[in-house]
Structure formats: C-alpha cells, structure tokens
Coordinates of C-alpha atoms and ligand atoms in Angstrom, one line a residue:
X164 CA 0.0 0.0 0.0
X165 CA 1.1 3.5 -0.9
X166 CA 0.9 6.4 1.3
X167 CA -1.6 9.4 -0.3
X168 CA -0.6 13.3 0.9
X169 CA -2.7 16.3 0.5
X170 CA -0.1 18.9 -0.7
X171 CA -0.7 22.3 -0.1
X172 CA 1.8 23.1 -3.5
X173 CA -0.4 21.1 -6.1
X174 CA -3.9 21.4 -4.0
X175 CA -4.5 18.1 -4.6
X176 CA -4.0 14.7 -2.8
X177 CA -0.9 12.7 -4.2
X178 CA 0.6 9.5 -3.9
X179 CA 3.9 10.4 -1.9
X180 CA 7.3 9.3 -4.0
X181 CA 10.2 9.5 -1.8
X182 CA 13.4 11.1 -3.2
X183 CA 15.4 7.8 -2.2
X184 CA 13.9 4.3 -1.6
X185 CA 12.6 3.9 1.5
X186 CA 13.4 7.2 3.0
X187 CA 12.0 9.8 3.8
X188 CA 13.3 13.8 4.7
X189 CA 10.5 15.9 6.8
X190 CA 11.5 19.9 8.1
X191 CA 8.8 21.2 10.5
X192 CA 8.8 24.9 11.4
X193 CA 9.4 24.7 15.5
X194 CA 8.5 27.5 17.7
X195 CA 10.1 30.7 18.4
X196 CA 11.0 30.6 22.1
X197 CA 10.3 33.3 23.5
X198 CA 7.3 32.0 26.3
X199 CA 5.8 29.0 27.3
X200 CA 3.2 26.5 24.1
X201 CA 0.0 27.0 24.2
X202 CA -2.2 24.3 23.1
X203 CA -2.2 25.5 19.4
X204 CA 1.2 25.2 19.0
X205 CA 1.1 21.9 20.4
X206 CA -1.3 20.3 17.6
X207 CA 1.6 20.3 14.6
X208 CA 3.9 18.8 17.4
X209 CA 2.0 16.0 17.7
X210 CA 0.5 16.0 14.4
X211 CA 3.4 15.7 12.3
X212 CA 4.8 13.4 15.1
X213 CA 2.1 10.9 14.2
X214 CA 3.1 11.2 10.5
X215 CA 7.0 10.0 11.6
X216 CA 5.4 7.6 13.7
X217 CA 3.2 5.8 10.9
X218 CA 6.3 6.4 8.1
X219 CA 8.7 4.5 10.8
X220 CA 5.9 1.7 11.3
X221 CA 5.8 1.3 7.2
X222 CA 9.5 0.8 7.4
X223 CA 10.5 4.7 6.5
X224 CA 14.2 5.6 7.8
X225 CA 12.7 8.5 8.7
X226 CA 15.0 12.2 9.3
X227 CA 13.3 14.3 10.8
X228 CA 14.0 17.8 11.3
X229 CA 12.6 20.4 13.3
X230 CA 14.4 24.1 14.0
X231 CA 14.1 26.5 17.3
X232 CA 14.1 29.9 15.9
X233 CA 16.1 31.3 19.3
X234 CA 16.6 34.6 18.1
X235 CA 14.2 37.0 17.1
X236 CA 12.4 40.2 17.9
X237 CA 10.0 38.4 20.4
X238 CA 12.5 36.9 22.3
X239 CA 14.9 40.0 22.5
X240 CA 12.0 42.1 24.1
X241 CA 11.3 39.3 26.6
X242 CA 15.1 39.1 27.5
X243 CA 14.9 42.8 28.0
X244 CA 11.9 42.9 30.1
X245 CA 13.2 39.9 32.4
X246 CA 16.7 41.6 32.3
X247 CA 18.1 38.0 30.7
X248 CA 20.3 37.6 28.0
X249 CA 18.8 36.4 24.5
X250 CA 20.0 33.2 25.1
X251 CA 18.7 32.1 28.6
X252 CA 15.5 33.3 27.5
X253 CA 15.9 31.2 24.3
X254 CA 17.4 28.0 26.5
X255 CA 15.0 28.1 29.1
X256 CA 11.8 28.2 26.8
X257 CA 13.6 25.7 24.5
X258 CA 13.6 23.3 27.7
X259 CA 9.9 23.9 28.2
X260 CA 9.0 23.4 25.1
X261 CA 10.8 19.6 25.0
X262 CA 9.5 18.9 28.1
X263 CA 6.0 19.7 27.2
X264 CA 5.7 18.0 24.1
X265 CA 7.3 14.9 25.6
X266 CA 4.7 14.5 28.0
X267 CA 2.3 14.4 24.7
X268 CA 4.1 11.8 23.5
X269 CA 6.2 13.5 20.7
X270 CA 9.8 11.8 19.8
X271 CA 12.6 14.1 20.2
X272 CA 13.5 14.9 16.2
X273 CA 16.8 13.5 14.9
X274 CA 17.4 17.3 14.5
X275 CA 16.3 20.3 16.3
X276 CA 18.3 22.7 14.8
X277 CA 18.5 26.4 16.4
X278 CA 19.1 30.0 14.4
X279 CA 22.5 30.8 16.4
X280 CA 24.4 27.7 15.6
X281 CA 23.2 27.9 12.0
X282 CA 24.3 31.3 11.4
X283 CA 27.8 30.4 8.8
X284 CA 25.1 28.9 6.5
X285 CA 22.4 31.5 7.0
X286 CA 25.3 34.3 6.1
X287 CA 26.5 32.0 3.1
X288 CA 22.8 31.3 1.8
X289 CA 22.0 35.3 2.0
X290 CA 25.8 36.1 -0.3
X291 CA 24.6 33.2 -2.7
X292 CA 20.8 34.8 -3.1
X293 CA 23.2 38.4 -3.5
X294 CA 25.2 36.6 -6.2
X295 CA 22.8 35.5 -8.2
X296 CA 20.7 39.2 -7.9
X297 CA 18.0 38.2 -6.3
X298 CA 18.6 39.9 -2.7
X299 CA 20.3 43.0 -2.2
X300 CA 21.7 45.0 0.5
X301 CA 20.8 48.5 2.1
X302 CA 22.4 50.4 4.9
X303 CA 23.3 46.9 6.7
X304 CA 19.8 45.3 6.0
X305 CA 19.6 42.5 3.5
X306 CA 16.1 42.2 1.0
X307 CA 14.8 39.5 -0.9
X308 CA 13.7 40.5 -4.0
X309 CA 10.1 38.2 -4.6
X310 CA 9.8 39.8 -7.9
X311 CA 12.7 38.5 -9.2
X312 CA 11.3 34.8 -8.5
X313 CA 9.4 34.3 -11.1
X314 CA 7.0 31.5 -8.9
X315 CA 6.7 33.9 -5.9
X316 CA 2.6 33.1 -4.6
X317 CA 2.7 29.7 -6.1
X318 CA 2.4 27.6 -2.7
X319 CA -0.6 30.2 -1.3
X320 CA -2.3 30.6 -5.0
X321 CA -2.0 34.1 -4.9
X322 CA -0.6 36.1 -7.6
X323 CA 2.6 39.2 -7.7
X324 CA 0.2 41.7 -8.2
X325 CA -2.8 41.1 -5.5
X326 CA -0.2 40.6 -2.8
X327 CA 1.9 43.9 -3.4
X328 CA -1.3 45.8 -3.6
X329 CA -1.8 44.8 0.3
X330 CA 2.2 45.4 1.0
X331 CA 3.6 48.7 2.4
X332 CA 6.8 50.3 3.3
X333 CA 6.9 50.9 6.9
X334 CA 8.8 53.9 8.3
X335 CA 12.1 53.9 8.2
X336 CA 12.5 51.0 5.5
X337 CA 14.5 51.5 2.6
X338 CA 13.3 48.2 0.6
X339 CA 12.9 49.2 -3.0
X340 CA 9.9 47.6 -3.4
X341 CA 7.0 46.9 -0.4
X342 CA 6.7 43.0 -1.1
X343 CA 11.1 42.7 -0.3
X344 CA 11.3 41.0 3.0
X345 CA 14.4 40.9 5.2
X346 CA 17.1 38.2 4.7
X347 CA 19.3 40.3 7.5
X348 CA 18.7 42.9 10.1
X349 CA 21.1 45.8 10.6
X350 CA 21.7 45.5 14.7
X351 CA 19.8 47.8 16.8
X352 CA 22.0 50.0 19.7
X353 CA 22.8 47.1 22.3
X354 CA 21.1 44.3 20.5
X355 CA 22.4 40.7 20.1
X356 CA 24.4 40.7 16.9
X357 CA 27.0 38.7 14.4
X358 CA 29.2 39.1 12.6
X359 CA 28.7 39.3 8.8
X360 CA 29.5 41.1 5.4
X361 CA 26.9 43.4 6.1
X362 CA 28.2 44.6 9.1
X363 CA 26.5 43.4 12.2
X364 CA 23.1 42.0 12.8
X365 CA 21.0 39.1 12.5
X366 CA 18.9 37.0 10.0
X367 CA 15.4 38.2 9.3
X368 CA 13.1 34.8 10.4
X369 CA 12.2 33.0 7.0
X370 CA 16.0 32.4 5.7
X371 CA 16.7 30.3 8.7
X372 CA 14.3 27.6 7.6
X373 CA 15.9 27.5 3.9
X374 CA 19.2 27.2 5.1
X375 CA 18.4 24.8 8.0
X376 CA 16.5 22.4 5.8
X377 CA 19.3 22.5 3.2
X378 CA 22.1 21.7 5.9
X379 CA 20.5 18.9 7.4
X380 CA 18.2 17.4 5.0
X381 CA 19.2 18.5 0.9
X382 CA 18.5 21.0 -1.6
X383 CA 15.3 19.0 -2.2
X384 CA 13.7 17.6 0.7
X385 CA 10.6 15.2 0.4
X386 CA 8.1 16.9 2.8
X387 CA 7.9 20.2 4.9
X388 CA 5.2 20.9 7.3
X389 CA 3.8 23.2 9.8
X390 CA 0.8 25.0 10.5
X391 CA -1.7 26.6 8.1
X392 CA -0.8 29.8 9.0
X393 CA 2.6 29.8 8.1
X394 CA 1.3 28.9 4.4
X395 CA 2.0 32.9 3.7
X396 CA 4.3 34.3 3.8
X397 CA 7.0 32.3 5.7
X398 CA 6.6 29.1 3.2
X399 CA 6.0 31.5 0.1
X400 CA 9.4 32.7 1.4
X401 CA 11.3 29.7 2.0
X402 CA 10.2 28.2 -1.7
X403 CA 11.9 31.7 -3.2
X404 CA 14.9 31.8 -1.7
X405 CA 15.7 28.1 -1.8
X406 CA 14.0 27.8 -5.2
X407 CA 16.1 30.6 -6.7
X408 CA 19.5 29.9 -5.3
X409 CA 19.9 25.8 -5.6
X410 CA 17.6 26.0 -9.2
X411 CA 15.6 23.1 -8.0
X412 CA 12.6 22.1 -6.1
X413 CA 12.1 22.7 -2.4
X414 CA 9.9 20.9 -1.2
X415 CA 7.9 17.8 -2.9
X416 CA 5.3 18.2 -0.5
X417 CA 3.8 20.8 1.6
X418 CA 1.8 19.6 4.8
X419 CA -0.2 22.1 6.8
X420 CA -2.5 21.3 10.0
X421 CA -5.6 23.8 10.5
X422 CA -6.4 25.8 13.2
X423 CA -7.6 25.2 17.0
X424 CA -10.3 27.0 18.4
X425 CA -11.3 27.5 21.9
X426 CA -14.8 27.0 22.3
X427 CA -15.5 28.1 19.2
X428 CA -13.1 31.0 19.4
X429 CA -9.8 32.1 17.9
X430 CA -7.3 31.7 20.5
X431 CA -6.0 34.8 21.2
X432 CA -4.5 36.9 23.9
X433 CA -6.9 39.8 24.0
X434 CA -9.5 37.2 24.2
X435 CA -8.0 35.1 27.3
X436 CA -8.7 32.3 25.8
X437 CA -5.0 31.4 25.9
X438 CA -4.7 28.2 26.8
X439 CA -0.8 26.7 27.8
X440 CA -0.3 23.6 26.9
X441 CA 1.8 22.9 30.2
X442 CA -1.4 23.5 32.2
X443 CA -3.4 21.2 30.4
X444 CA -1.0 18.7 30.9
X445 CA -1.5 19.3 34.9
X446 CA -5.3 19.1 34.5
X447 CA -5.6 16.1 32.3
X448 CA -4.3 12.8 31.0
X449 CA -1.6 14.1 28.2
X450 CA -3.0 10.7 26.4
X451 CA -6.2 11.9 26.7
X452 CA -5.2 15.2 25.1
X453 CA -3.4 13.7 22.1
X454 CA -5.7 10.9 21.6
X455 CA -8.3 14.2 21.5
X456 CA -6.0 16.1 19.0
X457 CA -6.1 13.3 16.8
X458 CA -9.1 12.7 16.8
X459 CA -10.1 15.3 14.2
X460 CA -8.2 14.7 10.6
X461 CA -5.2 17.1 10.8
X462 CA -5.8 19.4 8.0
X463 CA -9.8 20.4 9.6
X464 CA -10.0 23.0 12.1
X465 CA -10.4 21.7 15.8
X466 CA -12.3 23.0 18.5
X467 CA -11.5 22.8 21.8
X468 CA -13.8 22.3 24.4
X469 CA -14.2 21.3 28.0
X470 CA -17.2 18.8 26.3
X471 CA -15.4 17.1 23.8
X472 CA -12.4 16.7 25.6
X473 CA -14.7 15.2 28.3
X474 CA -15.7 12.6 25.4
X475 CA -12.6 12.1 24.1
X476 CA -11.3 11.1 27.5
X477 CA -14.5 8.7 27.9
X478 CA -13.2 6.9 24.3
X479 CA -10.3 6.7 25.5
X480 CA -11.0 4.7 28.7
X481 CA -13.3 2.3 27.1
X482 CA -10.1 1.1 24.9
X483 CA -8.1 1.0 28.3
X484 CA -10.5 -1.4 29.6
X485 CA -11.0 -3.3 26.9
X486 CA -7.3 -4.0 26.5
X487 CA -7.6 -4.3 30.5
X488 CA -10.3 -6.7 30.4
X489 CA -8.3 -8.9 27.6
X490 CA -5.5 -8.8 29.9
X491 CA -7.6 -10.0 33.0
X492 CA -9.1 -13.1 30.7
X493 CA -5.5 -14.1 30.0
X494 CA -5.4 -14.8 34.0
X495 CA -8.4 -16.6 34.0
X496 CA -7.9 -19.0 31.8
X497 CA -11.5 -19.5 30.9
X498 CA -12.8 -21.9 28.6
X499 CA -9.7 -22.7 27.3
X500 CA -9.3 -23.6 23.3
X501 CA -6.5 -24.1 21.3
X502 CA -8.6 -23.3 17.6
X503 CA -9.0 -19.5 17.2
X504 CA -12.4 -19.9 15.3
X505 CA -11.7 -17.2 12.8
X506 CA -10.7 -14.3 15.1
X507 CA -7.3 -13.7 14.3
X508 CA -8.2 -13.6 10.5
X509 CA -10.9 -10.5 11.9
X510 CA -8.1 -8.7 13.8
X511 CA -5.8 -9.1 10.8
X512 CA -8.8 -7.5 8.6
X513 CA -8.9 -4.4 11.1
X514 CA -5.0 -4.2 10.6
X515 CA -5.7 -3.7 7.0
X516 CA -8.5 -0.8 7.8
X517 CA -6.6 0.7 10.3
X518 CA -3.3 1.2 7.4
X519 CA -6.2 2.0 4.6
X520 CA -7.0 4.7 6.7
X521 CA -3.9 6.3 7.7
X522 CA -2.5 5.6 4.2
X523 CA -5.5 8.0 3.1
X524 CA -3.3 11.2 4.0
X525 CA -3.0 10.4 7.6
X526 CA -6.9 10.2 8.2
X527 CA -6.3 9.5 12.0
X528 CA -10.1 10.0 13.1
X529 CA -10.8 7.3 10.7
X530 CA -7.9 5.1 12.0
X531 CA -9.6 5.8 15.4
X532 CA -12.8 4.3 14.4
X533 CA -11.3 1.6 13.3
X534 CA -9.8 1.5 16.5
X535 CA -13.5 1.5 18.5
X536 CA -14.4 -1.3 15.9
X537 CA -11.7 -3.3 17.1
X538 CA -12.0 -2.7 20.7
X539 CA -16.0 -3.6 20.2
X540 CA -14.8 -6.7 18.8
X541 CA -12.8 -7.6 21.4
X542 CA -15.4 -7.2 23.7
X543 CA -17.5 -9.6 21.9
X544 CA -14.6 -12.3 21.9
X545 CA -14.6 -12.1 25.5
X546 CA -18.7 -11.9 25.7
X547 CA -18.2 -15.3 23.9
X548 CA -17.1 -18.1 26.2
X549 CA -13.7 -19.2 24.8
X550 CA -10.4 -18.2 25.8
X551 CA -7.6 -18.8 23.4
X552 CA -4.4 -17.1 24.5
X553 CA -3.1 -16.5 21.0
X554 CA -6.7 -14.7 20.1
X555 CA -6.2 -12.5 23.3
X556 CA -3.0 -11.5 22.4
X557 CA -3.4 -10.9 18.6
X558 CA -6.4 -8.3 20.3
X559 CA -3.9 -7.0 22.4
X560 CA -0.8 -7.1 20.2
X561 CA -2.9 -4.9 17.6
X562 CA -4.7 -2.2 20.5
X563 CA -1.0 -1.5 21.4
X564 CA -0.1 -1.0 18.1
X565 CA -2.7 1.4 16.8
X566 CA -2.4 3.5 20.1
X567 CA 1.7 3.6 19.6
X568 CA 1.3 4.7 15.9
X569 CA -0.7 7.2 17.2
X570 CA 1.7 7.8 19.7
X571 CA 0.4 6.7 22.9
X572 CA 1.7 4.3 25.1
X573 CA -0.3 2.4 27.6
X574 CA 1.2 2.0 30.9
X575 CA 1.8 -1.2 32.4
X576 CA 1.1 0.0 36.6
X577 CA -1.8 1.7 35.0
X578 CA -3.8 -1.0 33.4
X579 CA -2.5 -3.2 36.6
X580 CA -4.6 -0.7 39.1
X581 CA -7.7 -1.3 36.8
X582 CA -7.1 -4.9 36.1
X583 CA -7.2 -5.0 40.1
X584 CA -10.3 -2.9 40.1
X585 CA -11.8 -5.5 37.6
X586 CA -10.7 -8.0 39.3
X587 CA -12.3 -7.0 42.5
X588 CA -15.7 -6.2 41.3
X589 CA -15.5 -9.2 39.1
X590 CA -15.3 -11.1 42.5
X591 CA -18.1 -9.2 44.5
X592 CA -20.1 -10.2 41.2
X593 CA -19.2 -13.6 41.8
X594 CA -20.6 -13.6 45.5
X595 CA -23.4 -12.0 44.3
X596 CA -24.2 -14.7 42.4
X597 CA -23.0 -17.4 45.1
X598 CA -20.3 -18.5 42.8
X599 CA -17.8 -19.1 45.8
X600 CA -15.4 -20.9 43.8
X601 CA -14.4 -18.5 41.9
X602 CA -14.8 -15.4 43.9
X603 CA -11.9 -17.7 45.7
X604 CA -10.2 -18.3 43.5
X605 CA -9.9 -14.0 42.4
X606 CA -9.1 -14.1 45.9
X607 CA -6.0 -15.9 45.4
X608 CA -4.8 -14.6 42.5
X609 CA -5.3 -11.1 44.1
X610 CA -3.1 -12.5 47.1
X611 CA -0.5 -13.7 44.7
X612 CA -0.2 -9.9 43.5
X613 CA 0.0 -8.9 47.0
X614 CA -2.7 -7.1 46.9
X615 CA -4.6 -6.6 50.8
X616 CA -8.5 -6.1 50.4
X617 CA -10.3 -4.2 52.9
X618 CA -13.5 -4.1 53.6
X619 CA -14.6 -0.6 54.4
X620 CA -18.1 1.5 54.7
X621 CA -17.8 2.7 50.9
X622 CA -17.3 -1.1 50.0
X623 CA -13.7 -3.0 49.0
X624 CA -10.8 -0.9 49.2
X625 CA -7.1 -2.7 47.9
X626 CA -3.8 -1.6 49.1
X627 CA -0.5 -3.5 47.7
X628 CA 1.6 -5.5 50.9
Ligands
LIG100 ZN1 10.1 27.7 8.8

C-alpha cells in the first residue's frame, strides 16, 4: 500500500514518492522561544509526530527535522523585560517546550536545529541569493527580492500583483519595493548581533528555515510541514529563496494542520482564551489530550472544548478497559481452546483498515474508528465463552499497536490498578451470584499480587503488601 498526501503546493491529494527508496526527509517549522506552548502550538507537534510515527511503522528511515528559531524580535523584548540575556530566555523556553511535548508523546526529532548555531550557512545562503541578484543590501539590512522569483505566490495561490497591492513600506525601511522581505537585520544599539558582510546583525526569520532544511536534510527535501498559518508568507518565502539559489525544487510536498479554536473561538490573547499547553498537561491525561487532538483529521479546524475533551477522555477509557479486560481473561484461563475460530483472521482485517485509513493522508479519526471497531470486537470475543491465548493476544498485540502509531503508550502499573479494580468487582459479582469458587479463586490470585482487600463502609478498598 502506498501512502496518499494532501499537498498544499499542487492542491491536490498525491501518492507520496520518496526522493530515495525507503526514505524519507521531513523539516517542520518549530516555535520561536520566546514564552511557554499554548495548546495550538502543540497540535503540529503532535501532528506531524504521528506522520513520523506511521512512516517509521511502514519501514521509512525516517530524518526528521525540526528548528528553534532562538533569536528574534519576540524573544529580544522578553530578554529585556526579564533583564536576561537572549540566550537564557531562548534555552530556558527551548527546555519547556521539550519537556511539554514529551509528555504528549512527541519523539525528540533526529534534528532540532536552532538560528544561532546555523548562522555560517544563513550568512553564506544570504551572499549566494546576493550573487545571483535576487537579494540586495541596504544600509546593513539585507532584502529578498520576490519579484525576481518568477513563482513567488505559487504555494498560497496568490498572484505578484494582488499581494503587493496589500504590501507597504513601513517607516524607516528603505526596501525598494514593499513586497522585499528581510534576509538580515542591521543590529539595533545594544542588540544581540553577528558578525557578517553586512556589518553586524541578525537573520530576518524565514531564511533560517531555507538554510536549516538544506544543511540537514538536501536542496530538495521530500516533505515540509507546519501549520496553516505559516502557508504565507514564511513558506512562500522559503520556496523563493531556496528555489532561486539551488535552481531546484524545495519541497515535494507541503503539509499544513488547521487551526484550533477555543470554544469556538480564535485563540488569542486579547481574548483570554489562551490556553498553555503545560497547564493542560497538569489538568488532564496528556494521552487523553493527544488521543483528542487526533481525533479530528489534521488538515480540519479543531475546537477545543471542555465537552469534547470530556468525550474524548470517555473513548479513551473504554479502549483501556478493553485492553484491561483482555489482559484480565489471560489470568483466568476460561474456557480454554487451542482453535481461534476465525478471530485472528478478523483482527488481521482491522489491521488492513486501520493502514487504509492512515494511508489516506493520515486520516487519524478514521484510523480511530477503526480503533472503536476493534475494541468492540474484542469485547465480543470475551462476551463469547472461549479463551484462546493466542486470540487475546493478537487483540492486544494490535490495540497497542494502533495507540503507539498514534503515539500513545499504555502503561503497564496503569492497566495493573484497573485490572485490580476489575478483578475486584468481578469477585463481589461472583458472590453475588454465590459463585464461591471463583470469587476464591480471584481471591488468590489477588493474594499472589500482593494485593490486601479491605473491607470498608464505601465497600472494597485494595492496598499492595
Ligand atoms: Zn520555517
């Protein structure tokens, strides 16, 4: 099966052709560090950390590449307002950021690239695009030139004309046309600067992607992603510069995630609707969270709510049990059978689904239904009364595997508290029902796990001995 990709480039959905067998080159735009995720920022983490997951599970050798742009106008002002230097600003929110996306589940990339230990092939990208007169410099400042790029509006479907009639000089500039954009910046009195031929300064923001993903990953690199906002004019950008000095395609394919609304509402800081991702992470289940964000294809907009977040977290649970439940029948041993009556051939079909779906440009709340199917399934196998051990784990072998290409983990201690739960209202059930021998025999087997039951005024309580 072939992997399908909506790119943004050709506005149409395309089967994806890596540039070497069984490869595959992807450059993400990362944050600018400068204060603490919110939520929003977080979907393309863990969107396009799902795509590396699924590429690695078809067999992809997968180089991933994702940059920290830790110098900019944002963070300068914060360093100034804190009385920190550019760089602790930049380190500490760099940290933050890791540490917040790893408790979503994202893989660190095999590159995180940052601005100020690029900045020999940022200054030797900007005297290429000078060379080859499509940049030019002014009193220090460096401009790109999108005229001169004959292509400039092809990834955002907007023509030369309609975008410079929105463009304007601002004060001060001395670009010789409004739609030139800054490949360096002149230093400011007291500002962080390098060293360049331009005297000192800094790179203006888009260059650093073009040079990064050119360092680490080719002149042509198979897919670049980030969100839908960056569509124009950062990615417009880094097509016409990289396009015009290395005279060959960019990017083969452009991914871009839509937006997140908060209950209904743009996120924005004048709204307060700002929502960090690190206090999410205190509040709920960081599984829960991504197995929410997924749960909406990435390229439609999400909203956020305290409702469907609510649901999510419900879905979420009944695969837990299931896979809890399977676990549990494993330690019965009920109505043992060798013969698997079929079964395995039905988990092996949802296998097939499950790939269909995320083969289908990475339809993950597709691949999630297939993942309810399967989990309804295997709540029928164990409504049926046979147990064969190989069925069990083929159920459990493939919940595992759907959650980890979605890039969630189920933890062993975790299920173990609710297989103990189960286990214990599986045995007041059995007394109920004056089975005695095997509310016994849960006994045991709870005693073997060292688990003490107490009997208390709110009913059975467990503690481990
Ligand atoms: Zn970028």
């Amino acid at each position: 099966m072939t992997i399908k990709i909506y790119n943004t480039l050709t506005r149409d959905k395309e089967v994806f052709k890596p540039l070497e067998k069984g490869k595959v080159g992807i450059y993400v735009c990362g944050p600018t560090v400068y204060n603490y995720i919110h939520i929003g920022n977080a979907r393309p983490a863990i969107v396009f950390d799902t795509v590396r997951r699924y590429f690695k599970y078809k067999g992809y050798d997968v180089n991933y590449v994702l940059n920290f742009t830790d110098v900019d106008d944002k963070i300068i002002a914060t360093a100034h307002e804190l009385g920190k230097d550019v760089s602790e600003v930049a380190n500490k929110f760099i940290d933050a950021y890791l540490e917040d996306v790893s408790a979503l589940g994202v893989l660190e990339a095999t590159y995180h690239p940052r601005v100020t230990e690029t900045m020999d092939d940022i200054i030797q990208f900007i005297k290429g695009l000078i060379e080859k007169d499509f940049a030019y410099e002014v009193d220090g400042d460096v401009y790109f030139k999108p005229r001169a790029f004959d292509e400039y509006g092809k990834l955002s479907d907007q023509s030369i004309d309609e975008l410079r009639s929105g463009a304007r000089i601002q004060i001060g500039e001395l670009k010789e046309d409004p739609l030139d954009f800054a490949l360096w910046k002149k230093a400011k009195e007291g500002e962080v600067s390098w060293e360049s031929p331009w005297g000192e300064g800094r790179p203006g923001w888009h260059i650093e992607c073009s040079a990064m993903a050119k360092k680490y990953l080719g002149e042509t690199i198979d897919i670049h992603a980030g969100g839908q906002d960056l569509t124009f004019p950062h990615h417009e950008n880094e097509i016409a510069q990289s396009e015009a000095l290395n005279e060959k395609q960019f990017a083969n394919y452009w991914m871009h995630n839509g937006y997140m609304n908060i209950d209904n509402e743009k996120m924005s800081k004048s709204l307060g609707n700002f929502v960090l991702a690190r206090d999410l992470i205190k509040e709920h289940d960081p599984k829960v969270l991504r197995f929410f964000m997924l749960s909406v294809h990435y390229r439609n907009p999400i909203n956020f709510t305290a409702e469907l977040l609510a649901g999510a977290k419900n879905s979420f649970e009944r695969i837990e049990t299931t896979y809890m439940n399977l676990e549990h029948r494993k330690g019965t041993s009920l109505n043992l059978v060798t013969e698997d009556n079929g079964w395995i051939e039905k988990v092996a079909s949802f296998r097939d689904q499950f790939e269909k779906e995320m083969d289908d440009d990475f339809n993950t709340a597709n691949a999630i239904s297939v993942l309810f199917e399967l989990s309804k399934t295997a709540n029928l196998y164990l409504e049926s009364k046979q147990t064969s051990i190989k069925v069990i784990q083929n159920f459990q072998d493939a919940i595992t595997s759907f959650l980890s290409i979605l890039g969630i983990e189920l933890e062993e201690s975790e299920l173990l508290d609710e297989e103990i739960d189960a286990l214990i209202k599986e045995r007041e059930e059995a007394r109920e029902n004056r089975n005695y021998d095997r509310a016994d025999e849960i006994r045991d087997q709870l005693s073997e796990m060292n688990i003490i039951l107490e009997d208390t005024a709110q009913g059975i309580r467990w503690k481990r001995s």
